[in-house]
XYZ file of C-alpha atoms in Angstrom:
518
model
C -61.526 46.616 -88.221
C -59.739 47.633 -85.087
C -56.625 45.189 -84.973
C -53.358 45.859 -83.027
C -50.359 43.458 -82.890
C -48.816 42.866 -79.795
C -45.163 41.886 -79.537
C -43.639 40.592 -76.784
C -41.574 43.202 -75.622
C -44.972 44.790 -75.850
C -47.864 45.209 -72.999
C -85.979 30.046 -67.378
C -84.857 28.333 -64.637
C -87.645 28.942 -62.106
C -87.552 31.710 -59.524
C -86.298 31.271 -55.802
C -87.933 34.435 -54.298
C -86.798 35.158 -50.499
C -90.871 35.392 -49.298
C -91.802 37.100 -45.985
C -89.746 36.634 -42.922
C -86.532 35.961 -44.952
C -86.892 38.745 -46.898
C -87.057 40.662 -43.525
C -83.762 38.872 -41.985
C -82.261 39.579 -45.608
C -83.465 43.596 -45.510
C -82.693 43.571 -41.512
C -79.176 42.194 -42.495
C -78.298 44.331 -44.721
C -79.353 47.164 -43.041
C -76.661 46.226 -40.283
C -74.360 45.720 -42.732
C -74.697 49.127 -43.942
C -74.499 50.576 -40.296
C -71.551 48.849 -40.157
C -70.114 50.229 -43.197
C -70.584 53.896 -42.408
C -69.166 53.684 -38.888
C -72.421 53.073 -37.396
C -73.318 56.379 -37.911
C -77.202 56.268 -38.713
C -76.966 60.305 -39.919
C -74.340 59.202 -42.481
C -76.316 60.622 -46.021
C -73.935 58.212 -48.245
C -75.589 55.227 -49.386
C -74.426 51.733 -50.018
C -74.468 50.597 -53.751
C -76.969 47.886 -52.539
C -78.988 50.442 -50.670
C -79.132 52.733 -53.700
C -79.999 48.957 -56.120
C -82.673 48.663 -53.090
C -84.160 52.183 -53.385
C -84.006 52.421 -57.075
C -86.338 48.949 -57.266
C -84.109 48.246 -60.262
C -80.722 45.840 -61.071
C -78.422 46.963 -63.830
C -76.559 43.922 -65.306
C -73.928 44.670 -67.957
C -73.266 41.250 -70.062
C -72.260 40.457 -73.713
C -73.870 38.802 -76.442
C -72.911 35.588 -76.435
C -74.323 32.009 -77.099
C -73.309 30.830 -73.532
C -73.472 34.034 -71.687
C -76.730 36.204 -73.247
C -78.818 36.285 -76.345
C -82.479 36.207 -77.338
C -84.003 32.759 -78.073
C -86.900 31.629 -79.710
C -88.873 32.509 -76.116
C -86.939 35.330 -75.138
C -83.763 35.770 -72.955
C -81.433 33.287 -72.141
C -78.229 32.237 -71.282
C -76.852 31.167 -67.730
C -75.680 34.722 -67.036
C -78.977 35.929 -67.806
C -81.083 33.336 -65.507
C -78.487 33.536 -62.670
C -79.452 37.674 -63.219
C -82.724 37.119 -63.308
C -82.853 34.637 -60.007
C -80.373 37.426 -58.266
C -82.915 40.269 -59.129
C -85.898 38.001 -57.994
C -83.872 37.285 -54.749
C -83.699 41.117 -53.702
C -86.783 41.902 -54.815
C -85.902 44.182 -57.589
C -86.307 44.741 -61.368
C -83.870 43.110 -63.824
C -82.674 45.998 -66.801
C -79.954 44.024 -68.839
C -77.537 45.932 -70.562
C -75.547 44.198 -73.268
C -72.502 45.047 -75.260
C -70.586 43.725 -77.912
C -66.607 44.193 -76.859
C -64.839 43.515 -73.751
C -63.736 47.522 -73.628
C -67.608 48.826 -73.590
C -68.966 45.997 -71.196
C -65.857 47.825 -68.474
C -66.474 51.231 -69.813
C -70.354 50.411 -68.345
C -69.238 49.405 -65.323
C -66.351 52.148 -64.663
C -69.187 54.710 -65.649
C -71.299 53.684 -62.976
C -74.562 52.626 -65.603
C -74.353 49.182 -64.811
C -74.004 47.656 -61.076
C -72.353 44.898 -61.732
C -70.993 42.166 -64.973
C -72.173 39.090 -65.404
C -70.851 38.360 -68.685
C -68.983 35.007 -68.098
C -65.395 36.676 -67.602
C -62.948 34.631 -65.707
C -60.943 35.643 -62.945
C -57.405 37.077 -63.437
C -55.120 39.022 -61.485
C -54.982 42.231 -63.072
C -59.026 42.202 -63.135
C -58.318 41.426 -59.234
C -56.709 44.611 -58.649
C -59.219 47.150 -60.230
C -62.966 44.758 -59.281
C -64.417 42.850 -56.777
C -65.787 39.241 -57.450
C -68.638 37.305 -56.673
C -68.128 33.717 -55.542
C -67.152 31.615 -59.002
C -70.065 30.179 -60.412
C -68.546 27.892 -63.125
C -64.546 27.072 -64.256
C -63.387 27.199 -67.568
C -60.212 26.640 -69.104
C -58.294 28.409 -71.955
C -57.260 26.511 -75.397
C -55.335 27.343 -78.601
C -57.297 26.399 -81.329
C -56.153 25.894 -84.820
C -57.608 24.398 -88.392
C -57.324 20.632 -88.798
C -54.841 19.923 -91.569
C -52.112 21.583 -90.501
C -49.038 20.961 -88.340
C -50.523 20.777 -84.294
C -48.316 22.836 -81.964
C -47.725 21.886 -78.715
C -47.158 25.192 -76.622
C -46.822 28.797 -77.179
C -43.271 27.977 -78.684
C -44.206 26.567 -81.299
C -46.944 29.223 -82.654
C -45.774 29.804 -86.509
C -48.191 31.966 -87.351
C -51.081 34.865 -87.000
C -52.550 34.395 -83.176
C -55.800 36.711 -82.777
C -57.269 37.324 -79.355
C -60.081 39.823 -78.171
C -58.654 42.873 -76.880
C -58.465 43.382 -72.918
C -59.342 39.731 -72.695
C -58.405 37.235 -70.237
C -56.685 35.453 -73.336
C -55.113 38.635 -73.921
C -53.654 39.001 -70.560
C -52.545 34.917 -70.395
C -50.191 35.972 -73.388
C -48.985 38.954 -71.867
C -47.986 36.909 -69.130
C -46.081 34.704 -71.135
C -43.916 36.698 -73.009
C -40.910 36.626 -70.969
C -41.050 32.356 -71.259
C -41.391 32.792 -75.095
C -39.654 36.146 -75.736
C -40.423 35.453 -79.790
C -44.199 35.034 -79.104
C -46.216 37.895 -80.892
C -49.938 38.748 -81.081
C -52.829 40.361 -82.494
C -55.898 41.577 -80.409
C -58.945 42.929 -82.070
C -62.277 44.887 -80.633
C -64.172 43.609 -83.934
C -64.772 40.196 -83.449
C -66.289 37.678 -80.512
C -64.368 34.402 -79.769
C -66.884 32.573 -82.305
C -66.053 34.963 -84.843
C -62.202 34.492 -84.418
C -62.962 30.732 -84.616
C -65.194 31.611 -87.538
C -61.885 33.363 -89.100
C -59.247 30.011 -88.296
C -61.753 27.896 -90.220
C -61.109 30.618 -92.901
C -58.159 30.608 -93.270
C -58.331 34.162 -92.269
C -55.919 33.780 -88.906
C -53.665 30.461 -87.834
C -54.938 30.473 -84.465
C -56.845 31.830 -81.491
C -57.565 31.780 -77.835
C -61.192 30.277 -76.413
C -62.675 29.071 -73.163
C -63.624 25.655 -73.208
C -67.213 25.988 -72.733
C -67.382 28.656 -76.063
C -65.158 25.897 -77.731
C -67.489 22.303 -76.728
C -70.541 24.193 -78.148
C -68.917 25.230 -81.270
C -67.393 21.719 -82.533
C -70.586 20.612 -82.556
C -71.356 21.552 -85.965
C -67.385 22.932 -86.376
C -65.816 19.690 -86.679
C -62.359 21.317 -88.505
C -61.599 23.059 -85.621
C -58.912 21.316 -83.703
C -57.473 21.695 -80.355
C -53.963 22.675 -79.927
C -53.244 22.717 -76.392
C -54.428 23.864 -73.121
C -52.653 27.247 -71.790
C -54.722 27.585 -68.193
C -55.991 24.587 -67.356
C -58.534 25.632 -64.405
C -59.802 29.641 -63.946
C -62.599 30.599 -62.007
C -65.533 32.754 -63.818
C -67.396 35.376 -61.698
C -68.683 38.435 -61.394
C -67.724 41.830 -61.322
C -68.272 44.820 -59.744
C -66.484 48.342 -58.892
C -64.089 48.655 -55.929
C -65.560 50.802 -52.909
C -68.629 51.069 -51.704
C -69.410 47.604 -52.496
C -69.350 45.364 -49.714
C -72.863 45.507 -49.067
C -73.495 44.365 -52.583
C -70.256 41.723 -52.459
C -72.326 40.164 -48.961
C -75.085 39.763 -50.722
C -74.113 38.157 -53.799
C -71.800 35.432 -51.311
C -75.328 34.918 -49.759
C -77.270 34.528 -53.180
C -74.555 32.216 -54.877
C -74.680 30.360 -51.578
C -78.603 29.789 -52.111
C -77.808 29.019 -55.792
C -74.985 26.152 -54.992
C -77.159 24.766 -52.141
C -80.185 24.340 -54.153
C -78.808 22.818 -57.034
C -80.098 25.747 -59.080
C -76.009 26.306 -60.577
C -75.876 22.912 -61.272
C -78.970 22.681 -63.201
C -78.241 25.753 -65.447
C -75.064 23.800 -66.077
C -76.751 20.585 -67.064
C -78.957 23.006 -69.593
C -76.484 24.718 -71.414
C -72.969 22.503 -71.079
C -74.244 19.054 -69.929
C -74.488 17.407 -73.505
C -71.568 19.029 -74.686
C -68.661 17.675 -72.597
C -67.576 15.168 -75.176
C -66.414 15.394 -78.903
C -66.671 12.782 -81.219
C -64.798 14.269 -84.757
C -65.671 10.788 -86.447
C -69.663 10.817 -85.243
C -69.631 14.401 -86.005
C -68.395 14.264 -89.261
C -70.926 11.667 -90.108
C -73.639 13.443 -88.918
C -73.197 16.661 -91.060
C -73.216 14.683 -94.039
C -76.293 12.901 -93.250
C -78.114 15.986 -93.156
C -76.799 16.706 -96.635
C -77.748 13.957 -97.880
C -80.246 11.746 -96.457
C -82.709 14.647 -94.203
C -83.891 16.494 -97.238
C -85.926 13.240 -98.387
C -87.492 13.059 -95.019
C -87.701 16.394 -93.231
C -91.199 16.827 -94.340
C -92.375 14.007 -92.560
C -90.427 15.171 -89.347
C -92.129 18.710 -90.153
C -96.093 17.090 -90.550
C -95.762 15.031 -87.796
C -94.130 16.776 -85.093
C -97.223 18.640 -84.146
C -96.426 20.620 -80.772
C -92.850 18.978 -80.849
C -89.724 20.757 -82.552
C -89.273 18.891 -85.573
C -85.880 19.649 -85.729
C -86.079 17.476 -81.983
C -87.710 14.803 -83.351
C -85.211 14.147 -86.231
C -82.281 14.819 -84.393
C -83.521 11.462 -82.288
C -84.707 9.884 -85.354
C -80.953 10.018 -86.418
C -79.712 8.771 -82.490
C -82.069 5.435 -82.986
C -81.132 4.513 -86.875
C -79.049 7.202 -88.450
C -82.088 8.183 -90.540
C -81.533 4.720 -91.981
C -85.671 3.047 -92.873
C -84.138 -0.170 -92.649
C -82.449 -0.403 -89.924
C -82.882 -3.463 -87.143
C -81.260 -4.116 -83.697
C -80.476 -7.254 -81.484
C -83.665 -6.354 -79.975
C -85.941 -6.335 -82.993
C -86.784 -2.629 -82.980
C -86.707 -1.238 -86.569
C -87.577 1.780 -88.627
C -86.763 5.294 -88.625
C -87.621 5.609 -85.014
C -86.836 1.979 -83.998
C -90.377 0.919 -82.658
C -90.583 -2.323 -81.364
C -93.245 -4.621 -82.422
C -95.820 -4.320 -79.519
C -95.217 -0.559 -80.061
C -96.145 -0.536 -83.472
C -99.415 -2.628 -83.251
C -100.703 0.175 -80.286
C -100.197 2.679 -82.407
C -101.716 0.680 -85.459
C -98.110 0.970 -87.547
C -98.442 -1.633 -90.177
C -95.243 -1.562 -91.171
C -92.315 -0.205 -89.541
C -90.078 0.116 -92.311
C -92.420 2.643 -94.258
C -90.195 6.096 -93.099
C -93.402 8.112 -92.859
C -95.733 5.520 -90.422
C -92.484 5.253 -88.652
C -92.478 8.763 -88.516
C -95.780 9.318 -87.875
C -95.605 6.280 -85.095
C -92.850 7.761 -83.000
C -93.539 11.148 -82.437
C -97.163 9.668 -81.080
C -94.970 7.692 -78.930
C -92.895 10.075 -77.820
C -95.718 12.465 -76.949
C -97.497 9.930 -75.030
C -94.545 9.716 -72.927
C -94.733 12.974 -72.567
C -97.705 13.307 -71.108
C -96.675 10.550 -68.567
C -93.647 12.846 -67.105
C -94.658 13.853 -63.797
C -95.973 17.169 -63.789
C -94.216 18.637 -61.092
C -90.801 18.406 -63.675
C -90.026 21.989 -65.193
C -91.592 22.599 -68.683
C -87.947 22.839 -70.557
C -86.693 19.262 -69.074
C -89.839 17.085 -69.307
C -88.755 16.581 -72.737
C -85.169 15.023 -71.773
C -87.178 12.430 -69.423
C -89.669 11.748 -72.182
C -86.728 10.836 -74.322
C -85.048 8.430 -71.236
C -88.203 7.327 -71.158
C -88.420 6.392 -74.975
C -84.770 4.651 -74.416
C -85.190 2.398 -71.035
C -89.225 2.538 -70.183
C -90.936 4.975 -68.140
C -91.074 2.151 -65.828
C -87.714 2.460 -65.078
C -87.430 6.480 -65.620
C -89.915 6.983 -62.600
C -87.819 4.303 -60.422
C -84.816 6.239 -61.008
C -86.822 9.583 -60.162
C -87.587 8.030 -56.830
C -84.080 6.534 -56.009
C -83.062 10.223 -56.795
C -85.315 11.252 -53.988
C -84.131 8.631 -51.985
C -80.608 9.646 -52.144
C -81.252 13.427 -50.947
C -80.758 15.082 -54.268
C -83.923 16.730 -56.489
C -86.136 14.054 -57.738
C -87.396 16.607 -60.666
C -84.445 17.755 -61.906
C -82.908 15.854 -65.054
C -79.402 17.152 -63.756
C -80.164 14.607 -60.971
C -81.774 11.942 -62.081
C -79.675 11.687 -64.821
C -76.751 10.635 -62.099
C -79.439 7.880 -60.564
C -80.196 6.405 -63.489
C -76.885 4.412 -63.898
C -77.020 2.756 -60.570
C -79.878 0.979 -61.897
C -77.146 -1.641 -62.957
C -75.982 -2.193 -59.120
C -77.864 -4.618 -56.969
C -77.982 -2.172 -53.935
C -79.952 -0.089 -55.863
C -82.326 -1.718 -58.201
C -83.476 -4.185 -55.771
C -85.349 -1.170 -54.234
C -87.069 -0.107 -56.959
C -90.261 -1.791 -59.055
C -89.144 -2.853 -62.418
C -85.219 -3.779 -61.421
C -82.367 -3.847 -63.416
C -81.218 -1.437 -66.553
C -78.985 -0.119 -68.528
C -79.594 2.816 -66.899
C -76.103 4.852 -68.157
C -77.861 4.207 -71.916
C -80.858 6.499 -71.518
C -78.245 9.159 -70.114
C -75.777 8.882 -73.114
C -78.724 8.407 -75.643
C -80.263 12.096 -74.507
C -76.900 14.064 -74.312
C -76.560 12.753 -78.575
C -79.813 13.550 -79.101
C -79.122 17.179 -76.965
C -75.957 17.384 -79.219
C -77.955 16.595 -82.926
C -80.476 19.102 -81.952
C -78.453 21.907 -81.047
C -76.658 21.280 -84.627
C -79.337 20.741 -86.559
C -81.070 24.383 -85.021
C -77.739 26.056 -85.459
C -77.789 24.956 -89.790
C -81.270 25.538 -90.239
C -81.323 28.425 -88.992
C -77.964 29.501 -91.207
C -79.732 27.950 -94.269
C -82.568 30.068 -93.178
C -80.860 33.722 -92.883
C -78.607 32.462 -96.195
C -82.125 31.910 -97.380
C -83.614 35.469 -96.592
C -80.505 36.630 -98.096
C -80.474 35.484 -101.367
C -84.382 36.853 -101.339
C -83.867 39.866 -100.570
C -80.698 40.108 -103.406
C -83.104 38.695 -105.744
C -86.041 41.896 -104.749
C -83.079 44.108 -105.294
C -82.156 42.649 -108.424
C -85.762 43.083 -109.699
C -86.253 46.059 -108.700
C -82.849 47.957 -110.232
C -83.725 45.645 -113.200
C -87.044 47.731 -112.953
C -85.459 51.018 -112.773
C -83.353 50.586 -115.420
C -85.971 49.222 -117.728
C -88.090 52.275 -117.005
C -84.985 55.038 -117.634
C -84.226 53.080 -120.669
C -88.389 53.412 -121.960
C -88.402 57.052 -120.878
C -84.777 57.344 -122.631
C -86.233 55.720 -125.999
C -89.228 58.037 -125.797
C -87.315 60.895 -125.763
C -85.204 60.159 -128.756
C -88.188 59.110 -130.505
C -89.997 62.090 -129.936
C -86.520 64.505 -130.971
C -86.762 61.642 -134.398
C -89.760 62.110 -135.145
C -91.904 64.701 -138.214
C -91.964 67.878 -136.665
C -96.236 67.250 -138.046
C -96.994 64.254 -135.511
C -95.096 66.392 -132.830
C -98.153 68.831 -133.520
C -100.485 66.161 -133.134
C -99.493 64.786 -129.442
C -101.653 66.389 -127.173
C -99.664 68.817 -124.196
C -99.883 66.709 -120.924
């Protein structure tokens, strides 16, 4: 493990092509630009960076593996880095190669090295990056927190650190402490190029480290199943994340990516990547949390197969996780309304589905995830494949009634009457007069359906994120136990051919004679 103390003295989002004649103002444009660049001097043989992306039909993307910036799902690549790539490669017209790392020093050794063109790896902004790279507009804003294990004594600021602080070497959280060390000369560090931020959260939990320095996006997606992990304090509260590329003959490339985030921001297509990876994740309940995990200790194992037999073409892991948003995975339980069961249908509900009883966990079961694929098959079609599920679920929560009157106040207001990012904001207003007089079934609770799908968003992610650890623990243990039978094999067979031998050196020198030479 590379780990050096510092002191203080020390130092499938969907594609926006640009189709024929803006593809021709986009290559005419840059053409100029180019021109422009070499002194309008058309016999210039240098070549912009873009020009050479251009020629070589191909976009190199240097990134890290991360769970917000790039990693491979269960249907492939993803991550918002990796779908902003993808749309950016789409938008010239080129090929998308990604090129991942794992450390901070490789990812700028890529770029410096001239193999990648640019890094979109979810880096944020800082001055000393500022005076070696160029940045593309800022496509999200994080900020930085000190982290520590619940239990012990919160500090308050840098001051007040008594213990091991771990950061990723050359790291923005690096370079925040390095700028604080003359306001707390006694502050000291450790930066390592072994582990990623989850791993140095990984190691406070531990017990390994006291504390460590994460954005807050890395940190809202990892209390959801790390509910020990406390926050200290907040040392930057707003930095910019963008992306890199080398100084020099990069302008070209620079205009171009101010044009493309441009197109991004103005089409919503930035704020819908941040609705798919961040937009259940903004809030932290440690209580509900806590609760949670030890439901699925306890009371999922009874009931998972039922979740697993009847989710058909559904996740299971979905359907429980809203299974535990409706009645806490409680067969009894009843509202003000008169919904019960596992899946709280009501009583007209039931009787369409022919559910005899609702309190029965498996024809509750069985009854909601018909339900909630009938509703699915209701969502208009023209809503993208991985967010017809999320107004399905609004749709379980309020009525579809109401879900498509809040899809067409969303167009009514300008904004994108298909996107959940969207409607999601409509969907409250159905409480104000102004609004719900213009629609067809009126009045609703319409912030309920939003809150009850970021929960659901929020069990599912943790539920994924421990099944698959049970799953790898799992694959583990079986391939200990293979190992274990076969040196247990081994050994049995060197002790037979052992025993043989001695038996043979034992035995009358006249049955010697009598085995037969092999």
């Amino acid at each position: 493990m590379e780990i050096t103390r510092q002191k203080s003295s020390e130092s499938s989002v969907s594609s926006r092509l640009f189709r024929g004649w803006k593809r021709q103002i986009l290559l005419v444009s840059l053409f100029l630009t180019s021109l422009l660049l070499l002194g309008c001097d058309p016999t210039q043989p240098d070549k912009t960076h873009l020009q050479q992306i251009l020629d070589r039909g191909e976009l190199r993307v240097g990134t890290i593996y991360s769970s917000t910036t790039y990693l491979f799902g269960p249907n492939g690549p993803e991550g918002i880095d990796y779908e902003l790539a993808k749309q950016l490669a789409d938008y010239l017209g080129v090929e998308l190669k990604m090129v991942p790392s794992y450390t901070i020093d490789d990812l700028f050794t890529q770029l410096n090295a001239g193999r990648v063109d640019i890094l979109a790896a979810g880096l944020a902004v800082t001055d000393q990056r500022r005076e070696f790279y160029s940045f593309s507009p800022a496509y999200q804003w994080i900020s930085q927190k000190v982290v520590y294990k619940k239990g012990r004594k919160r500090p308050r600021n840098l001051g007040q650190l008594d213990g091991v602080i771990r950061v990723i070497a050359n790291s923005s959280h690096a370079e925040t402490l390095e700028r604080f060390k003359t306001d707390y000369p006694n502050l000291d560090w450790e930066v390592t190029t072994e582990h990623d931020s989850e791993e140095l959260m990984q190691k406070v939990l531990a017990g390994d480290i006291d504390f460590t320095i994460v954005d807050s996006s890395q940190l809202d997606l990892f209390r959801r199943y790390h509910t020990e992990l406390s926050l200290a304090f907040t040392v930057v509260k707003e930095q910019p994340v963008a992306w890199l590329m080398q100084k020099g003959n990069n302008d070209a490339l620079q205009a171009a990516l101010i044009e493309f985030f441009g197109e991004m921001q103005s089409s919503g297509m930035i704020a819908q990547l941040e609705e798919k990876y961040f937009g259940h994740v903004g809030q932290f309940d440690y209580v509900d949390t806590r609760a949670f995990m030890r439901a699925v200790e306890r009371k999922l194992p009874s009931i998972k197969p039922m979740f697993e037999q009847y989710a058909a073409e559904l996740d299971w892991r979905l359907l429980a996780a809203q299974s535990y948003q409706e009645s806490h995975w409680n067969p009894n339980a009843r509202s003000h309304t008169g919904v019960r069961g596992l899946m709280m249908l009501t009583l007209n509900t039931a009787k369409q589905l022919k559910i005899e009883n609702r309190l029965d966990p498996e024809s509750s079961i069985r009854g909601g995830a018909i339900y909630l694929e009938q509703l699915l098959q209701r969502v208009p079609e023209k809503i993208a494949p991985h967010e017809r599920i999320w107004f399905a679920l609004a749709a379980y929560n309020v009525g579809m009634g109401h879900v498509i009157d809040a899809i067409k106040l969303t167009r009514a207001r300008g904004k994108d009457p298909y996107s959940w990012t969207d409607v999601k904001t409509t969907l409250p207003l159905l409480r104000k007069k102004k609004w719900y007089k213009q629609t067809r079934y009126g009045y609703a609770r319409g912030e309920e359906p939003v809150a009850y799908v970021d929960n659901i968003r929020r069990y599912y992610d943790a539920l994924v994120y421990i099944e698959d650890k049970k799953a790898a623990a799992d694959r583990l243990a079986q391939q200990k136990e293979k190992f274990k039978q076969l040196t247990a094999g081994i050994k049995e067979y060197d002790g037979d051919a052992a025993d043989n031998k001695v038996a043979e050196k034992s035995a009358p020198e006249e049955q010697l004679k009598a085995v037969p030479e092999r």
